[in-house]
Coordinates of C-alpha atoms in Angstrom, one line a residue:
M1 CA 0.0 0.0 0.0
S2 CA 1.4 3.4 -1.0
S3 CA 2.2 6.0 1.6
L4 CA -0.2 8.9 1.5
Y5 CA 0.9 11.1 4.4
N6 CA 3.9 12.1 6.4
V7 CA 3.0 12.3 10.1
S8 CA 5.0 13.9 12.9
V9 CA 4.4 14.3 16.6
L10 CA 4.2 17.9 17.8
K11 CA 2.9 17.2 21.3
Y12 CA 2.3 14.1 23.5
Q13 CA 0.8 14.2 27.0
G14 CA -1.5 11.7 28.7
T15 CA -4.4 11.1 26.5
N16 CA -3.6 13.9 24.0
I17 CA -1.4 13.8 21.0
K18 CA -1.0 16.6 18.4
L19 CA 0.1 15.5 14.9
A20 CA 1.4 17.5 11.9
I21 CA 0.0 16.0 8.7
E22 CA 1.5 16.5 5.2
V23 CA -0.1 15.0 2.1
I24 CA 2.5 13.3 -0.1
H25 CA 0.2 11.5 -2.7
P26 CA -2.3 13.0 -5.2
D27 CA -4.9 10.4 -4.4
S28 CA -5.3 11.6 -0.8
N29 CA -5.3 15.4 -0.9
Y30 CA -7.5 15.7 2.2
I31 CA -7.0 15.7 5.9
S32 CA -10.0 14.4 7.8
G33 CA -11.0 15.1 11.4
S34 CA -12.9 11.9 11.7
P35 CA -12.3 9.3 14.5
G36 CA -11.7 6.6 11.9
F37 CA -9.0 8.6 10.1
A38 CA -7.4 9.5 13.5
L39 CA -7.4 5.8 14.6
M40 CA -5.7 4.7 11.4
L41 CA -3.0 7.3 11.9
L42 CA -2.4 6.3 15.5
H43 CA -2.2 2.6 14.6
H44 CA 1.3 3.0 13.3
N45 CA 3.7 0.6 15.0
A46 CA 0.8 -0.9 17.0
D47 CA 1.9 -4.6 16.9
F48 CA 0.2 -7.1 19.1
I49 CA 2.5 -6.5 22.1
T50 CA 1.0 -3.0 22.4
P51 CA -2.4 -2.3 23.9
L52 CA -3.8 -0.8 20.8
G53 CA -2.5 -3.6 18.6
R54 CA -4.0 -6.2 20.9
E55 CA -7.4 -4.5 20.7
V56 CA -7.4 -3.4 17.1
D57 CA -5.8 -5.4 14.3
L58 CA -5.5 -4.7 10.6
D59 CA -8.6 -6.7 9.6
L60 CA -10.7 -4.6 12.0
L61 CA -9.1 -1.4 10.9
L62 CA -10.1 -2.1 7.3
N63 CA -13.6 -3.2 8.2
A64 CA -15.8 -0.2 7.6
S65 CA -18.7 -1.6 9.7
W66 CA -16.5 -2.2 12.7
M67 CA -14.9 1.2 12.4
Q68 CA -18.3 2.9 12.3
E69 CA -19.4 1.1 15.4
N70 CA -16.2 1.3 17.5
A71 CA -13.8 4.1 16.4
R72 CA -15.3 6.5 18.9
G73 CA -14.6 4.0 21.7
F74 CA -10.9 4.9 21.2
I75 CA -11.0 8.5 19.9
R76 CA -12.7 10.9 22.2
S77 CA -12.3 14.0 20.0
V78 CA -10.4 15.3 17.0
I79 CA -9.7 19.0 16.2
S80 CA -8.4 19.6 12.7
Q81 CA -6.7 22.7 11.4
L82 CA -5.5 23.1 7.8
G83 CA -2.2 24.9 7.2
K84 CA -0.8 26.6 4.1
P85 CA -0.8 24.2 1.1
K86 CA 2.5 23.3 -0.4
R87 CA 3.6 24.7 -3.8
N88 CA 2.3 21.5 -5.5
G89 CA -1.1 22.0 -4.0
Y90 CA -0.8 19.2 -1.4
L91 CA -2.5 20.0 1.9
T92 CA -0.8 20.4 5.3
G93 CA -2.4 20.6 8.7
T94 CA -2.6 19.5 12.3
L95 CA -4.8 17.1 14.2
D96 CA -5.3 17.5 18.0
I97 CA -6.5 14.0 19.0
E98 CA -7.7 13.0 22.4
V99 CA -8.0 9.2 23.0
T100 CA -10.2 7.5 25.6
H101 CA -7.3 5.9 27.4
P102 CA -3.6 6.8 27.5
A103 CA -2.7 3.2 26.6
W104 CA -4.0 3.7 23.0
I105 CA -1.1 6.0 22.2
S106 CA 1.6 4.6 24.5
H107 CA 3.3 2.8 21.6
L108 CA 4.0 6.2 20.0
E109 CA 6.0 7.6 22.9
G110 CA 9.5 8.5 21.6
I111 CA 8.5 8.2 17.9
G112 CA 9.0 11.5 16.1
W113 CA 7.5 10.8 12.6
W114 CA 6.2 8.1 10.3
D115 CA 4.5 7.7 6.9
S116 CA 0.9 6.5 6.8
A117 CA -1.6 5.0 4.3
A118 CA -4.6 6.2 6.5
F119 CA -7.9 7.0 4.9
D120 CA -11.4 7.8 6.2
P121 CA -13.3 4.5 6.1
C122 CA -16.8 5.8 7.0
S123 CA -19.0 8.8 6.4
I124 CA -20.7 8.5 9.8
Y125 CA -19.5 7.1 13.2
D126 CA -21.8 5.8 15.9
A127 CA -21.6 6.7 19.5
C128 CA -19.6 4.2 21.5
E129 CA -18.7 3.7 25.2
P130 CA -15.0 4.5 25.9
K131 CA -12.8 1.4 25.6
A132 CA -10.0 0.5 28.0
P133 CA -7.4 -2.2 27.6
E134 CA -7.6 -5.5 29.4
M135 CA -5.7 -5.7 32.7
D136 CA -2.8 -8.1 32.9
D137 CA -4.7 -10.4 35.3
D138 CA -7.3 -10.9 32.6
V139 CA -5.0 -12.6 30.1
S140 CA -5.4 -16.1 31.4
P141 CA -7.1 -18.5 28.9
S142 CA -10.8 -18.3 28.8
T143 CA -11.1 -21.6 26.9
P144 CA -8.9 -24.7 26.8
V145 CA -6.0 -24.4 24.3
L146 CA -7.3 -27.3 22.3
S147 CA -10.9 -25.9 22.2
R148 CA -12.4 -25.4 18.7
E149 CA -14.4 -22.4 20.0
G150 CA -13.7 -19.5 17.8
F151 CA -12.2 -21.6 15.0
I152 CA -13.5 -22.8 11.7
P153 CA -12.5 -25.9 9.7
V154 CA -10.6 -25.0 6.5
W155 CA -9.6 -27.5 3.8
K156 CA -5.9 -27.0 3.0
Y157 CA -6.7 -27.1 -0.7
I158 CA -8.5 -23.8 -0.3
F159 CA -5.1 -22.2 -0.2
P160 CA -2.5 -22.6 -3.0
S161 CA 0.1 -25.3 -2.3
Y162 CA 2.9 -22.9 -2.8
L163 CA 1.6 -20.9 0.2
L164 CA 0.5 -23.7 2.5
H165 CA 2.2 -27.1 2.3
S166 CA 0.7 -29.1 5.1
H167 CA 0.1 -32.9 5.6
K168 CA -3.0 -32.1 7.6
D169 CA -6.2 -32.0 5.4
I170 CA -8.2 -29.9 7.8
L171 CA -6.8 -26.8 9.5
W172 CA -8.7 -25.0 12.2
M173 CA -8.3 -21.3 11.4
P174 CA -9.4 -18.4 13.6
A175 CA -12.9 -17.3 12.8
Y176 CA -12.3 -13.7 14.1
S177 CA -9.7 -11.1 13.8
R178 CA -6.4 -11.4 15.7
S179 CA -7.5 -9.1 18.5
C180 CA -10.2 -11.5 19.5
Y181 CA -7.6 -14.0 20.7
K182 CA -5.2 -13.8 23.7
P183 CA -2.1 -15.6 24.7
D184 CA -2.1 -18.7 26.8
T185 CA 1.0 -17.7 28.8
A186 CA 0.8 -20.9 30.9
N187 CA 1.7 -23.1 27.9
V188 CA 4.5 -21.2 26.1
I189 CA 6.3 -23.5 23.7
T190 CA 10.1 -23.1 24.3
D191 CA 11.2 -26.4 22.6
L192 CA 11.3 -25.6 18.9
S193 CA 12.8 -28.9 17.8
D194 CA 11.1 -30.7 15.0
G195 CA 9.7 -33.4 17.2
S196 CA 8.2 -30.9 19.7
L197 CA 6.6 -28.7 16.9
R198 CA 5.0 -31.7 15.3
T199 CA 2.9 -32.2 18.5
H200 CA 1.7 -28.6 18.2
E201 CA 1.1 -28.4 14.5
G202 CA -2.2 -26.7 13.7
T203 CA -2.1 -24.6 16.8
L204 CA -2.7 -20.8 16.6
V205 CA 0.5 -19.2 18.0
M206 CA 2.2 -15.9 18.2
T207 CA 5.7 -14.5 18.5
E208 CA 6.7 -10.9 19.3
K209 CA 6.0 -9.9 15.7
E210 CA 4.1 -12.6 13.9
Y211 CA 0.9 -14.6 14.4
G212 CA -0.7 -17.6 12.6
I213 CA -1.3 -21.4 12.5
L214 CA 1.8 -23.4 13.1
F215 CA 2.6 -25.7 10.2
R216 CA 5.4 -27.7 8.6
R217 CA 6.7 -26.0 5.5
E218 CA 8.8 -27.8 2.9
T219 CA 12.1 -27.2 4.6
D220 CA 11.3 -25.6 8.0
W221 CA 8.4 -24.6 10.3
G222 CA 6.3 -21.4 9.8
M223 CA 3.1 -19.7 10.7
F224 CA 0.2 -19.3 8.2
S225 CA -2.4 -16.6 8.4
S226 CA -5.3 -15.5 6.3
G227 CA -7.8 -12.6 6.5
N228 CA -9.7 -10.2 4.4
G229 CA -6.7 -8.3 3.3
S230 CA -3.8 -10.8 3.2
C231 CA -2.9 -14.4 3.0
G232 CA 0.6 -16.0 3.5
S233 CA 3.1 -17.7 5.6
T234 CA 6.2 -16.5 7.5
Y235 CA 9.1 -18.2 9.3
I236 CA 9.3 -18.4 13.1
D237 CA 11.1 -15.2 14.2
G238 CA 11.8 -15.9 17.9
K239 CA 12.9 -18.5 20.4
E240 CA 9.4 -19.3 21.7
L241 CA 5.8 -19.6 20.6
T242 CA 2.8 -18.6 22.6
P243 CA -0.5 -20.5 21.9
M244 CA -3.5 -18.3 21.4
V245 CA -7.1 -18.9 22.6
L246 CA -10.4 -17.2 22.0
N247 CA -11.0 -14.2 24.3
I248 CA -14.7 -14.6 25.1
R249 CA -14.8 -11.2 26.8
K250 CA -14.5 -9.6 23.4
K251 CA -17.5 -8.6 21.4
L252 CA -17.3 -11.3 18.7
S253 CA -18.6 -10.0 15.4
Y254 CA -17.9 -10.1 11.7
P255 CA -16.6 -13.7 11.7
M256 CA -14.6 -15.2 8.9
T257 CA -16.3 -18.2 7.2
P258 CA -14.8 -20.9 4.9
G259 CA -16.7 -19.5 2.0
K260 CA -15.1 -16.1 2.4
L261 CA -11.7 -17.7 2.1
L262 CA -12.4 -19.3 -1.3
K263 CA -11.1 -16.1 -3.0
W264 CA -7.6 -17.3 -2.2
S265 CA -8.0 -20.6 -3.9
D266 CA -6.4 -21.8 -7.1
P267 CA -7.5 -24.8 -9.2
V268 CA -6.1 -28.0 -7.7
I269 CA -4.7 -30.9 -9.8
F270 CA -5.9 -33.8 -7.7
E271 CA -5.2 -36.7 -10.1
A272 CA -2.6 -37.2 -12.8
A273 CA -2.1 -40.4 -14.8
I274 CA 0.1 -41.5 -17.7
S275 CA -0.8 -44.2 -20.2
S276 CA 1.8 -44.7 -23.0
D277 CA 1.9 -41.3 -24.9
T278 CA -1.0 -39.7 -23.1
I279 CA -1.1 -37.8 -19.8
T280 CA -4.4 -36.8 -18.1
F281 CA -4.9 -34.2 -15.4
K282 CA -8.1 -33.9 -13.3
I283 CA -8.5 -30.4 -11.8
M284 CA -10.9 -29.2 -9.1
V285 CA -12.0 -25.6 -9.0
M286 CA -13.4 -24.0 -5.9
E287 CA -14.0 -20.4 -6.9
E288 CA -16.7 -19.5 -9.4
D289 CA -14.5 -17.2 -11.4
D290 CA -12.0 -19.9 -12.1
Q291 CA -11.9 -21.5 -15.5
V292 CA -9.3 -23.7 -17.2
F293 CA -8.5 -23.2 -20.9
L294 CA -5.6 -24.2 -23.2
F295 CA -5.7 -22.1 -26.3
S296 CA -2.9 -23.7 -28.3
K297 CA -0.1 -26.3 -28.3
I298 CA 2.3 -23.8 -26.8
S299 CA -0.1 -23.1 -23.8
A300 CA -0.4 -26.9 -23.4
L301 CA 3.5 -27.2 -23.3
Q302 CA 3.6 -24.3 -20.8
F303 CA 1.1 -26.1 -18.5
L304 CA 3.1 -29.4 -18.9
M305 CA 6.5 -27.8 -18.1
R306 CA 5.8 -25.1 -15.6
P307 CA 6.5 -27.4 -12.6
F308 CA 10.0 -28.1 -14.0
E309 CA 11.3 -24.6 -14.4
T310 CA 14.3 -23.8 -12.3
W311 CA 14.0 -21.0 -9.8
R312 CA 16.1 -18.8 -12.1
S313 CA 13.8 -19.8 -15.0
N314 CA 17.0 -20.1 -17.2
Q315 CA 16.4 -23.8 -17.9
F316 CA 14.2 -26.8 -17.1
E317 CA 15.1 -29.3 -14.4
E318 CA 17.6 -31.8 -15.8
G319 CA 17.2 -35.5 -15.9
L320 CA 13.8 -35.7 -17.6
P321 CA 13.5 -36.5 -21.3
L322 CA 11.1 -33.5 -21.8
S323 CA 13.5 -31.2 -20.0
D324 CA 16.6 -32.5 -21.8
L325 CA 14.9 -32.0 -25.2
L326 CA 13.9 -28.4 -24.4
N327 CA 17.1 -27.5 -22.7
A328 CA 19.0 -28.7 -25.8
K329 CA 16.8 -26.6 -28.1
M330 CA 17.3 -23.5 -25.8
K331 CA 21.0 -23.9 -26.0
E332 CA 21.0 -24.5 -29.7
R333 CA 18.9 -21.3 -30.3
G334 CA 20.6 -19.1 -27.6
V335 CA 17.4 -18.8 -25.5
S336 CA 18.3 -17.6 -22.0
H337 CA 14.8 -17.8 -20.3
T338 CA 12.1 -20.4 -20.3
W339 CA 9.5 -17.7 -20.8
D340 CA 11.0 -17.0 -24.2
V341 CA 10.3 -20.6 -25.2
Y342 CA 6.6 -19.9 -24.8
M343 CA 6.6 -16.4 -26.2
K344 CA 9.1 -16.5 -29.1
H345 CA 9.7 -20.2 -30.0
K346 CA 6.2 -21.6 -30.2
D347 CA 7.3 -24.0 -32.9
L348 CA 9.0 -26.1 -30.2
A349 CA 5.5 -27.1 -29.0
D350 CA 5.1 -29.3 -32.1
L351 CA 8.1 -31.3 -31.0
V352 CA 6.3 -32.3 -27.8
I353 CA 2.5 -31.9 -28.1
A354 CA 0.6 -34.0 -30.7
N355 CA -2.8 -32.9 -29.5
F356 CA -4.7 -31.9 -26.4
S357 CA -8.2 -31.4 -25.1
V358 CA -9.9 -29.6 -22.1
E359 CA -13.4 -30.5 -20.9
R360 CA -15.5 -29.6 -17.9
S361 CA -15.8 -33.2 -16.8
L362 CA -17.9 -32.6 -13.7
D363 CA -20.3 -29.7 -14.2
I364 CA -22.0 -29.3 -10.8
P365 CA -23.0 -26.3 -8.7
F366 CA -20.4 -24.9 -6.3
P367 CA -21.2 -25.8 -2.7
D368 CA -22.7 -23.1 -0.6
L369 CA -20.7 -23.1 2.7
G370 CA -22.7 -20.4 4.3
G371 CA -24.8 -21.1 7.4
L372 CA -23.5 -24.7 7.8
S373 CA -22.2 -26.4 11.0
N374 CA -18.6 -27.3 11.1
E375 CA -19.5 -31.0 10.4
E376 CA -21.6 -30.0 7.4
V377 CA -18.7 -27.8 6.1
I378 CA -16.2 -30.6 6.4
S379 CA -18.6 -33.0 4.5
H380 CA -18.1 -30.7 1.4
Y381 CA -14.3 -31.1 1.6
A382 CA -14.0 -33.7 -1.0
F383 CA -12.8 -33.5 -4.7
D384 CA -16.1 -34.9 -6.0
K385 CA -18.1 -32.1 -4.4
W386 CA -16.7 -29.4 -6.6
P387 CA -16.7 -28.7 -10.4
Q388 CA -13.9 -30.4 -12.3
Y389 CA -12.0 -30.1 -15.5
T390 CA -10.0 -32.8 -17.3
I391 CA -7.0 -31.9 -19.4
T392 CA -5.7 -34.7 -21.8
M393 CA -2.5 -34.4 -23.7
Q394 CA -0.9 -36.7 -26.2
V395 CA 2.8 -36.3 -26.8
T396 CA 4.8 -37.1 -29.9
D397 CA 6.8 -39.8 -28.2
P398 CA 5.9 -41.9 -25.1
A399 CA 9.5 -41.7 -24.0
L400 CA 9.1 -38.0 -23.3
L401 CA 6.8 -38.7 -20.4
Q402 CA 9.3 -40.9 -18.6
G403 CA 10.0 -39.6 -15.1
Y404 CA 7.2 -37.0 -15.3
E405 CA 6.1 -36.2 -11.7
T406 CA 2.5 -37.3 -11.1
K407 CA 2.2 -36.9 -7.3
V408 CA -1.0 -35.0 -6.5
P409 CA -2.7 -32.9 -5.3
F410 CA -0.9 -29.7 -6.1
A411 CA -1.8 -26.2 -7.3
H412 CA 1.6 -24.7 -8.0
I413 CA 1.2 -24.8 -11.8
F414 CA -1.7 -22.3 -11.5
G415 CA 0.0 -20.3 -8.8
Q416 CA 3.1 -19.7 -11.0
L417 CA 1.0 -19.0 -14.1
G418 CA -1.1 -16.4 -12.2
D419 CA -4.0 -17.0 -14.5
H420 CA -6.2 -20.0 -15.3
L421 CA -6.9 -18.9 -18.8
M422 CA -4.0 -20.4 -20.6

C-alpha cells in the first residue's frame, strides 16, 4: 500500500497527541478530522504486544462496519486545522487528538514521525462507550487451548500449495480477527525442535512480531495466516511460541467463514495419470470465477513444463526427457529464459505436443458453505463435491513422459502462471 501522508508528533501528553500531517500523494489530498482517520493514523507501530495492537488489528481497521461502530470508543475528540498548502497544492495541517485511554497512544511515545496510508473509512460514526485495555490479570485463557471455540475448519486445498504445504487435510483457522484471541501464557512453547513442533502443528500461535497457524513447510516450520486483506506464511522469528485462545470477553462479530476464504483458492490438480503417450490431469475448481483453458499447443506445453522450471527460469530441471529436449533446443537457439520458449519459440511445442483437449468433466453447482455447521462444512471437503476439468495431452513420443512427476494434489502450476486462462 502506498504511503499517503507524512506524520510527525508535535505534542504528546497523557491522552492527548498533536500530529502534523502532510499530504504526499495526489490520491489523498485531504486531511480528515474523523475518528476513523485518526485511529488509522495512530495505529502506526501498533503490533500485538502493544495495547492498541492487541485491541485493534489490521482486519478490524479495514472493516468499515466495525470502524463505524467502534472508532469513537478509542477516539474521544479530534480537532483539525488546515495549514498553508505546499507549492504543488498538497495540503498540510494538524490534528489534535484526544483518546479515551492513554494506553491507546503509549506505543507512539518517543516516535517522532512516520508515513501512513490512512484513509477515512466511513461517512458517519456511531456513539460508543469509551474502551479500555484488558488488565494483565485478565489474560489467562478463557477456553482450553485445544478448544475449537472461535475456530473454523478449512480444507488445506482452499489455499495454493505454494503458500500452504501441510500434511493435515483440515486446519482450524481463527474465525475472528487477531485481536479476539489472547495468549495462553501458561503453555508457552520453548522447545522448537522438529519433534516438539509436530505435537503442536495446527495450533494458533504468536511470537513478538508474527501470528498464525503453526505448520510444517517444505524445509522448515512457519506460521500461516489469512484474513480479508492478506494471506501468506512466515518463518518463526523468535525463540518461543505462545499459543492463542479465544477471548470470550471480546465482542465477537464479523466472523470469517470458509466460504469467504475461497477467494484465495487456485485450481487443484488432484489426479494425474500416464498411459503410453497420453497424460491426463483432473482439476478441481473452488472459486466461481476460475476456469481452465488451453488455447494452443504452446499453452499446453507451458502447462506441462511449468513445474519443472528452475527458480532462475533459465532452464528446465535436468534428468527428464522432456527437460533435456527443451534445454538442448534452448542452448541451440541461444534462448536464456524459459519464458522466451513460450513467447518466441512456439514451434517447439510441435516437437512435444501431438494434440490436447480440455473439458468440464464434472459440471455441478459450487457448494454453498454459508450457514452450515462445522461438520456440514467438512462434508463438502472432497474433490467430487466441486466442479472439475479434465486436461488430456498426447505427446509425440511416449519416452518424453518418462519420469514426469504425477504426485498429487498440487496447485503450483496455477499459482506460478497467475492465471487459469492459458
